[in-house]
Amino acid sequence: MVFPVVGGNESKVYEISNSLRLDSASTANLTRTPSSAGNRRTYTLSTWIKRGKLDATEDHIISAGASNDDSIFFNSSHQFRFIWDISSGTEKQLVSNRVFRDPSAWYHLVVIVDTTQSTASNRIKLYVNGIQETSFGTDNRSDLTQNYDMNFNNTVAHRIGDRNEFASNANNSFDGYLSEFHWVDGTAKAHTDFGKFDSNGVWIPKKYSGSYGTNGFYLQFKQTGTSANASGIGADTSGNTHHWTPNNLAAIDVTEDTCTNNFATLNPLKTTSTNANLSEGNTKFSVTANGTSQNRNTFPTISFPTSGKWYMEVKATHSNLASDSGNQIYIGIMENPQNVDHRSTANANSISTNGTIINLRIVATLSDAIAYGTNGSLTTYNTDPDWSSGDIIGIALDMDNGRIYYHLNGTYYDDASGNVPNPATPANHNHSFTVPSNGMTFFMSILRYNTSTVEMEVNFGNPSYSISSGNNDGDYGNFEYAPPSGYYALCTKRLAEFG
C-alpha cells in the first residue's frame, strides 16, 4: 500500500480537495445524455479511485448506451474490465490479470481509446498509477475493428457510478470514492498529462491543462447541489458546462478524502463478514440480528502512529438501540487486532498475545452502567449517561502521553471518581496506557456483542452522517464536535505532520 501524498505541506504537489462518495446499496450515480455526438473513436478517461466494500458485485465507473452498453468497471473478481460491442451477440472485453482490492489506497486510472490505430493493442490502453497494464486474462482488442464507433460520446445515456443496462441495480453500482474525473473527447492523451512520479517514485496527480473536446467534461466535486447545473454535485468545470444529474446523492457525499489527503475508513478486509456489512464508503458498520451471541467487529485502514494526538467520532444510527436488551457495544483502541475477541472481557491468552485493549463498553439496556476497561477489567463511570440513536461518542487519543478520553455529545465522561476529563489540559483522563515500543501500533476498534441489530457510523473526518456544526481540526476534516486543541483527524496530511 502506497499513499500518494508527499508530505504535510509539500508545495510542489497539485492538491485535490474533494471526492464523491458513492454507496452501491443506495445506487448513487450521475447521469447525462449528450445532445450531439462527439468523437466515438478517440477519447481519454482519467480519474482517481478509492474502492469501498469488496464484495461479489461489479463496480461500474462509467457506462454508455442502453441495452447494449459499453462500460468501464471492476468485475466481481476485482479485475479491471472494459466491455463493448455487446450487440454482436458475443461480448467483447478487455480484462486485466491484476486485481485491485486495496480499500486503503487511491488508484489513478487512465483509459485511452483510439480505434483509428492500425495496431489492435494500441486501440485501448490502460494505465494504473503511471504504469501501463500489459497482462490480460481476456483480450479481445484484435476483434475491435479499426475505426470502430463506440457508445461513449454518442447521443445515448451516460452514467457515472452505475451500469446503464442494469441501471439502479446495487450489484452493478460503484462503491467507494471518485475524484478528479476527466473525460477528453477526441484526443488520445498521454497518462503523463494527468500525473507524474515524485522524487520518491510515488505516482501523484498533475494539473491537466489541455482541452476537452465536444463532449468532454471535468468533475471536481466541489459543489453540493442536487441539480444538473454549476452549483450541483456533478458540475462540469471544463468550460463545456456539461453538468451531470446527481441521483441518490446528497451534500454529505462530497468529502475531503482524496489522493492527496487520504482519510482512514473501515477496512472490509478486517471486518467480520457474517451478518456484518460496511457501506457509505466504508464509514458505516451494521450488524443484523442473528439470534446468537456473537462478536462482530471492524477496524480502520490506517493505524494510529506511536506519537501525536488524534480525534474521531462514532454515531449510533440504529433506531432501537436503547430497547435492545443486552446489546453490548465496545468502542476503543487495541494493539495488533489480528483475530482477537477485543471485548473488555477478552480472555487473558488473547490479551497477553496481542497486546493492550482499551474499550468503552456501552450496554444499551438503560438499567446497565456504561463502563470503560483495559485488558478484561471494567470500571464503571461515576455517572451513567444513556446512549441513544442519534448520539455521538467522541474519542480523543493522546499517543504522546498514553491517554484516552471519551465524550457523549460533547460532554466528556467523568472518571471513576467523578472528575471531568479535559483533553486540552490534560487532566482526569478516562484511562492511561503504555505506548508500544515493540513496533506494533494501535487501531481504533468497534465490536458488537450479543444478538441484536446494531448500526454505527464512524467519522475520522469524512462523515457519512449530516453535520450541523462543521468543525475541523484546524485545517482538515468535518466533525460534529470540535476536536480538542492539538488533536487531529486521522488522514495522511496530519500523519505526515504529527505522526
XYZ file of C-alpha atoms in Angstrom:
499
model
C 0.000 0.000 0.000
C 1.386 3.394 -1.005
C -0.383 6.617 -0.140
C 0.073 9.141 -2.976
C 0.978 12.068 -0.780
C 4.411 13.630 -0.448
C 4.147 15.384 2.880
C 2.195 17.638 5.143
C 2.981 20.911 3.395
C 4.750 19.929 0.169
C 4.315 22.999 -2.060
C 5.037 21.204 -5.322
C 2.108 18.808 -5.030
C -1.004 19.543 -7.078
C -3.635 19.395 -4.343
C -7.039 17.778 -4.902
C -9.553 18.941 -2.347
C -12.705 16.875 -2.942
C -14.086 13.489 -3.883
C -17.529 11.997 -4.379
C -18.576 9.097 -2.152
C -20.829 6.581 -3.904
C -22.753 3.919 -1.971
C -23.697 0.853 -4.024
C -26.631 -0.066 -1.770
C -28.116 3.375 -2.460
C -27.423 3.024 -6.235
C -25.901 6.505 -6.161
C -24.785 7.772 -9.564
C -24.564 10.679 -12.004
C -26.347 10.717 -15.382
C -26.139 12.723 -18.597
C -27.182 12.277 -22.236
C -25.162 14.327 -24.747
C -27.263 16.471 -27.088
C -24.890 15.844 -30.005
C -22.350 13.159 -30.799
C -18.674 13.689 -30.243
C -15.758 11.528 -31.310
C -16.791 7.910 -30.773
C -13.393 6.553 -31.821
C -10.953 8.579 -29.741
C -11.251 9.672 -26.106
C -9.458 9.552 -22.734
C -10.665 8.897 -19.194
C -8.575 9.926 -16.176
C -9.804 9.602 -12.604
C -8.624 8.740 -9.093
C -10.489 5.902 -7.360
C -10.659 4.580 -3.809
C -12.685 1.394 -3.578
C -15.281 0.724 -0.875
C -16.579 -2.646 0.215
C -15.125 -5.585 -1.683
C -17.985 -7.987 -2.328
C -19.061 -10.239 -5.183
C -20.556 -7.434 -7.256
C -19.356 -5.233 -10.099
C -18.161 -1.647 -9.599
C -19.061 0.284 -12.755
C -17.160 3.542 -13.132
C -18.777 4.839 -16.316
C -21.066 3.320 -18.950
C -22.800 4.477 -22.138
C -25.779 3.073 -24.016
C -28.924 1.247 -23.027
C -29.471 -2.478 -23.532
C -26.160 -2.809 -25.412
C -23.971 -0.545 -23.336
C -20.215 -0.093 -23.188
C -18.782 0.032 -19.691
C -15.532 0.521 -17.762
C -15.506 -1.165 -14.338
C -14.024 -3.590 -11.812
C -15.606 -7.039 -12.042
C -16.643 -9.273 -9.144
C -13.111 -10.743 -9.083
C -11.701 -7.200 -8.666
C -10.079 -7.142 -12.108
C -10.264 -4.153 -14.424
C -12.763 -4.810 -17.232
C -13.803 -2.870 -20.357
C -16.747 -4.250 -22.340
C -18.032 -3.109 -25.752
C -19.953 -4.328 -28.823
C -22.445 -6.339 -26.773
C -24.970 -6.194 -29.629
C -22.788 -8.519 -31.710
C -24.005 -11.439 -29.609
C -20.540 -12.130 -28.216
C -19.411 -9.678 -25.587
C -16.065 -8.125 -26.444
C -13.904 -7.269 -23.486
C -10.511 -6.451 -22.052
C -9.890 -7.971 -18.604
C -6.709 -7.495 -16.575
C -4.921 -10.320 -14.828
C -4.053 -7.991 -11.978
C -6.614 -7.434 -9.250
C -7.340 -4.153 -7.476
C -8.592 -4.816 -3.963
C -6.789 -2.456 -1.620
C -9.526 -0.390 0.104
C -6.940 1.821 1.824
C -5.297 3.143 -1.344
C -6.171 5.586 -4.096
C -5.675 4.263 -7.646
C -5.132 6.560 -10.622
C -6.885 5.075 -13.638
C -6.257 6.290 -17.198
C -8.085 4.618 -20.097
C -7.035 5.723 -23.589
C -9.214 4.693 -26.541
C -8.211 5.280 -30.161
C -9.779 2.834 -32.593
C -8.124 4.635 -35.535
C -4.828 2.955 -34.630
C -3.606 0.312 -37.084
C -2.235 -1.861 -34.280
C -5.064 -3.510 -32.331
C -3.260 -3.420 -28.960
C -2.998 0.366 -29.259
C -6.761 0.844 -29.630
C -7.360 0.551 -25.873
C -4.640 1.276 -23.310
C -4.878 1.141 -19.536
C -2.561 2.856 -17.036
C -2.795 2.410 -13.264
C -0.658 4.671 -11.068
C 1.517 5.613 -14.031
C 2.232 2.042 -15.179
C 0.707 0.548 -18.328
C -1.176 -2.699 -17.843
C 0.012 -5.268 -20.388
C -1.100 -8.575 -18.864
C -4.697 -9.503 -19.650
C -6.656 -12.676 -18.988
C -9.103 -11.808 -21.766
C -8.041 -9.533 -24.617
C -10.483 -9.022 -27.496
C -8.773 -5.929 -28.884
C -7.936 -7.881 -32.031
C -11.722 -8.070 -32.624
C -12.022 -4.305 -32.225
C -12.071 -3.246 -35.875
C -10.175 -0.182 -36.927
C -12.306 2.993 -36.795
C -14.963 1.248 -34.722
C -17.553 3.637 -33.239
C -18.219 3.028 -29.554
C -21.209 4.122 -27.480
C -19.143 6.599 -25.500
C -19.619 10.178 -26.780
C -22.773 9.162 -28.670
C -26.224 10.672 -28.023
C -27.109 7.894 -25.572
C -27.452 7.846 -21.801
C -24.135 8.009 -19.947
C -23.900 7.024 -16.296
C -21.075 7.504 -13.789
C -21.097 5.049 -10.887
C -23.551 2.571 -12.396
C -24.242 0.478 -15.484
C -26.882 1.716 -17.901
C -28.069 -1.719 -18.988
C -28.933 -2.577 -15.381
C -29.413 0.934 -14.033
C -30.151 1.379 -10.319
C -29.031 -2.163 -9.520
C -26.821 -2.377 -6.445
C -24.953 -5.324 -7.977
C -23.570 -3.011 -10.668
C -23.215 0.252 -8.751
C -19.812 1.620 -7.853
C -18.937 1.563 -4.148
C -16.238 3.948 -2.964
C -14.806 7.329 -3.922
C -14.164 9.095 -7.243
C -12.017 12.206 -7.567
C -10.551 14.449 -10.301
C -12.737 12.952 -13.064
C -11.564 13.988 -16.558
C -13.174 12.959 -19.857
C -11.394 14.206 -23.000
C -13.393 13.803 -26.210
C -11.462 13.490 -29.497
C -7.890 13.141 -28.181
C -5.820 10.184 -27.024
C -3.997 11.960 -24.209
C -0.834 10.694 -22.547
C -1.200 9.404 -18.993
C 1.535 11.882 -18.041
C -0.874 14.728 -18.804
C -2.644 13.840 -15.539
C 0.088 12.531 -13.217
C 3.802 12.143 -12.557
C 6.259 10.307 -10.351
C 7.662 12.280 -7.436
C 11.219 12.036 -6.120
C 10.223 9.012 -4.029
C 8.845 7.123 -7.035
C 5.225 7.633 -5.955
C 2.673 8.487 -8.652
C 0.961 11.776 -7.776
C -1.647 13.944 -9.542
C -0.725 16.654 -12.019
C -2.906 19.563 -13.110
C -4.312 18.931 -16.582
C -4.075 21.957 -18.861
C -5.451 20.697 -22.185
C -8.819 20.972 -23.918
C -11.782 18.613 -23.534
C -13.458 18.408 -26.949
C -17.158 18.299 -27.834
C -18.497 16.019 -25.085
C -15.590 16.292 -22.670
C -16.017 17.309 -19.034
C -14.146 17.760 -15.763
C -15.770 16.912 -12.417
C -14.076 18.274 -9.299
C -16.990 17.584 -6.901
C -16.654 20.934 -5.151
C -20.369 21.799 -5.211
C -23.150 20.195 -3.183
C -26.401 20.886 -5.046
C -28.624 18.120 -6.377
C -29.448 19.636 -9.775
C -27.572 19.436 -13.074
C -26.028 22.907 -13.001
C -22.889 24.796 -11.964
C -23.894 24.506 -8.286
C -24.559 20.775 -8.433
C -22.524 17.787 -7.292
C -21.996 16.874 -10.961
C -20.904 20.359 -12.058
C -18.611 20.363 -15.110
C -15.756 22.829 -14.652
C -14.078 22.182 -18.023
C -15.798 25.184 -19.593
C -18.151 22.977 -21.618
C -20.928 23.198 -18.981
C -21.763 19.516 -19.437
C -23.308 19.224 -15.975
C -24.413 15.819 -14.671
C -27.590 14.946 -12.764
C -26.996 13.509 -9.249
C -29.140 10.524 -8.289
C -29.430 9.325 -4.680
C -26.677 11.717 -3.655
C -26.573 14.482 -1.028
C -24.192 17.222 0.084
C -22.635 14.928 2.702
C -21.405 12.654 -0.121
C -18.915 15.336 -1.183
C -15.872 14.599 1.012
C -12.292 15.714 1.690
C -10.984 12.159 1.269
C -8.701 12.382 -1.787
C -5.485 11.032 -3.255
C -3.558 13.981 -1.758
C -5.125 13.607 1.691
C -6.241 10.047 2.297
C -8.589 9.612 5.291
C -8.978 6.450 7.332
C -12.063 4.350 6.591
C -13.201 0.997 7.930
C -11.415 -1.939 6.351
C -13.540 -4.644 4.652
C -10.519 -6.969 4.810
C -10.563 -6.673 8.629
C -14.328 -6.767 9.191
C -16.156 -9.867 10.385
C -18.239 -10.840 7.366
C -21.116 -12.928 8.764
C -24.153 -10.712 9.456
C -21.885 -7.632 9.254
C -21.792 -5.074 6.480
C -19.879 -1.929 5.553
C -21.430 0.833 3.474
C -21.206 4.572 2.730
C -17.620 4.386 1.562
C -16.663 2.093 4.462
C -17.728 4.591 7.120
C -20.883 2.751 8.245
C -20.830 -0.548 10.185
C -24.030 -2.536 10.586
C -24.752 -5.944 12.080
C -28.077 -7.693 11.634
C -29.641 -9.788 14.403
C -28.983 -13.500 14.021
C -30.335 -14.980 17.266
C -26.995 -15.941 18.821
C -24.482 -14.071 20.946
C -21.570 -13.461 18.600
C -18.798 -10.928 18.150
C -18.874 -8.767 15.022
C -16.008 -6.318 14.789
C -14.268 -3.892 12.451
C -11.041 -1.872 12.239
C -9.893 1.041 10.051
C -7.464 1.115 7.142
C -4.954 3.370 8.940
C -3.439 2.723 12.351
C -2.517 5.325 14.929
C 1.190 6.144 15.000
C 3.055 5.989 18.296
C 3.017 9.778 18.551
C 0.546 12.602 18.035
C -2.987 13.289 19.249
C -5.997 12.069 17.300
C -9.748 12.596 17.284
C -12.695 10.643 15.836
C -16.450 10.237 16.320
C -18.905 7.340 16.283
C -22.630 7.945 15.780
C -25.347 5.485 16.758
C -27.922 5.260 13.963
C -29.868 2.131 14.919
C -33.365 3.298 15.880
C -33.940 0.591 18.531
C -30.572 0.912 20.234
C -31.859 1.712 23.707
C -34.523 -1.034 23.750
C -32.352 -3.941 22.583
C -31.850 -5.879 25.802
C -28.290 -6.942 26.495
C -26.911 -5.329 23.369
C -23.270 -4.573 24.132
C -21.115 -2.249 22.046
C -17.388 -1.797 22.571
C -15.652 1.260 21.123
C -11.979 1.926 21.664
C -8.450 1.088 20.610
C -6.353 -2.024 20.588
C -2.907 -3.176 19.652
C -2.370 -5.714 16.863
C -6.017 -6.580 16.068
C -5.364 -9.937 14.427
C -8.159 -12.447 15.053
C -8.891 -11.090 18.521
C -12.066 -11.015 20.573
C -11.403 -7.444 21.691
C -14.195 -7.028 24.228
C -13.081 -5.815 27.616
C -13.897 -9.327 28.855
C -11.447 -10.920 26.415
C -9.553 -13.887 27.828
C -6.054 -13.491 29.229
C -4.397 -15.541 26.481
C -5.685 -13.185 23.773
C -4.515 -10.186 25.749
C -1.036 -11.435 26.529
C -0.563 -12.486 22.908
C -1.996 -9.449 21.221
C -1.268 -6.523 23.494
C -3.224 -3.683 25.018
C -7.003 -3.413 24.675
C -8.850 -0.286 25.819
C -12.582 -0.066 25.229
C -15.591 1.968 26.202
C -18.297 -0.601 26.892
C -21.797 0.669 26.191
C -24.674 -1.564 27.272
C -27.812 -0.432 25.504
C -30.223 -1.590 28.187
C -30.922 1.574 30.159
C -30.565 -0.048 33.577
C -26.994 -1.136 32.869
C -23.948 1.017 33.513
C -21.579 2.418 30.966
C -18.049 1.377 31.736
C -14.541 1.528 30.403
C -11.836 -1.047 30.688
C -8.419 -2.340 29.789
C -7.454 -5.968 29.196
C -10.528 -7.530 30.745
C -11.016 -5.174 33.699
C -14.071 -2.904 33.659
C -14.535 0.286 35.665
C -17.996 1.839 35.907
C -18.302 5.569 35.344
C -19.413 7.771 38.202
C -22.472 8.765 36.142
C -24.451 6.696 33.689
C -25.295 8.717 30.569
C -27.545 6.803 28.191
C -26.512 6.321 24.563
C -29.489 6.572 22.213
C -29.959 6.610 18.469
C -28.519 9.821 17.037
C -25.988 10.291 19.827
C -22.299 10.715 19.066
C -19.371 9.289 21.010
C -16.160 11.303 20.632
C -12.738 9.739 21.194
C -9.624 11.821 21.861
C -6.476 9.705 21.802
C -3.200 11.097 23.129
C -0.395 8.857 21.870
C 2.286 11.230 23.176
C 1.265 10.617 26.792
C -0.717 7.360 26.578
C -4.159 8.742 27.465
C -7.657 8.353 26.096
C -10.807 10.465 26.604
C -14.432 9.788 25.665
C -17.311 12.237 25.319
C -21.032 11.857 24.733
C -22.475 14.628 22.536
C -19.639 16.947 23.510
C -19.610 16.252 27.273
C -16.614 14.191 28.359
C -17.311 11.176 30.560
C -16.081 11.632 34.111
C -13.662 9.153 35.582
C -14.447 6.652 38.334
C -14.031 9.382 40.983
C -16.361 11.789 39.262
C -13.638 14.051 37.878
C -14.432 15.520 34.454
C -11.606 14.956 31.966
C -10.085 17.764 29.958
C -8.012 16.586 26.983
C -6.696 20.105 26.361
C -5.096 20.387 29.852
C -4.717 17.303 30.010
C -6.387 16.107 33.205
C -8.577 13.287 34.543
C -8.159 11.053 31.519
C -10.501 8.076 31.258
C -7.577 5.724 31.043
C -3.804 5.647 30.624
C -1.750 3.077 28.764
C 1.793 2.394 27.684
C 2.592 3.460 24.139
C 4.066 0.374 22.435
C 7.808 0.230 21.840
C 7.737 -3.166 20.136
C 6.942 -1.923 16.636
C 3.213 -2.594 16.881
C 0.660 0.198 16.599
C -2.855 0.868 17.808
C -6.024 0.600 15.753
C -9.429 2.032 16.500
C -11.904 -0.817 17.100
C -15.666 -1.361 17.184
C -17.374 -4.539 18.302
C -20.984 -5.563 18.719
C -21.508 -8.442 21.142
C -24.903 -10.130 21.501
C -27.841 -10.943 19.255
C -29.281 -7.574 18.291
C -29.100 -5.351 15.242
C -26.571 -2.510 15.513
C -25.747 0.334 13.147
C -22.925 2.827 13.682
C -21.238 5.457 11.525
C -17.576 6.213 12.098
C -16.121 9.636 11.344
C -12.373 10.073 11.000
C -13.036 13.466 9.407
C -15.017 12.266 6.378
C -18.515 11.690 7.840
C -21.371 9.904 6.114
C -23.884 11.456 8.530
C -25.066 15.063 8.352
C -23.017 17.552 10.343
C -24.820 20.547 11.823
C -21.795 22.434 13.146
C -18.942 21.829 10.720
C -15.883 21.676 12.993
C -12.460 20.694 11.693
C -9.087 20.016 13.301
C -7.789 23.419 12.303
C -7.408 22.586 8.617
C -8.882 19.192 7.790
C -11.911 17.056 8.476
C -15.564 17.646 9.259
C -16.788 16.848 12.773
C -19.959 17.494 14.744
C -17.962 18.433 17.854
C -14.759 20.435 17.904
C -11.632 18.309 18.370
C -9.668 19.360 21.461
C -6.817 21.746 20.769
C -3.885 19.857 19.269
C -5.931 16.779 18.288
C -6.188 15.880 14.606
C -8.145 13.893 12.035
C -6.686 10.535 11.016
C -5.530 11.388 7.487
C -2.242 11.336 5.596
C -1.692 15.093 5.814
C -1.832 15.001 9.610
C 0.201 11.779 9.775
C 2.944 13.498 7.778
C 2.924 16.443 10.194
C 2.386 14.855 13.602
C 2.798 11.088 13.235
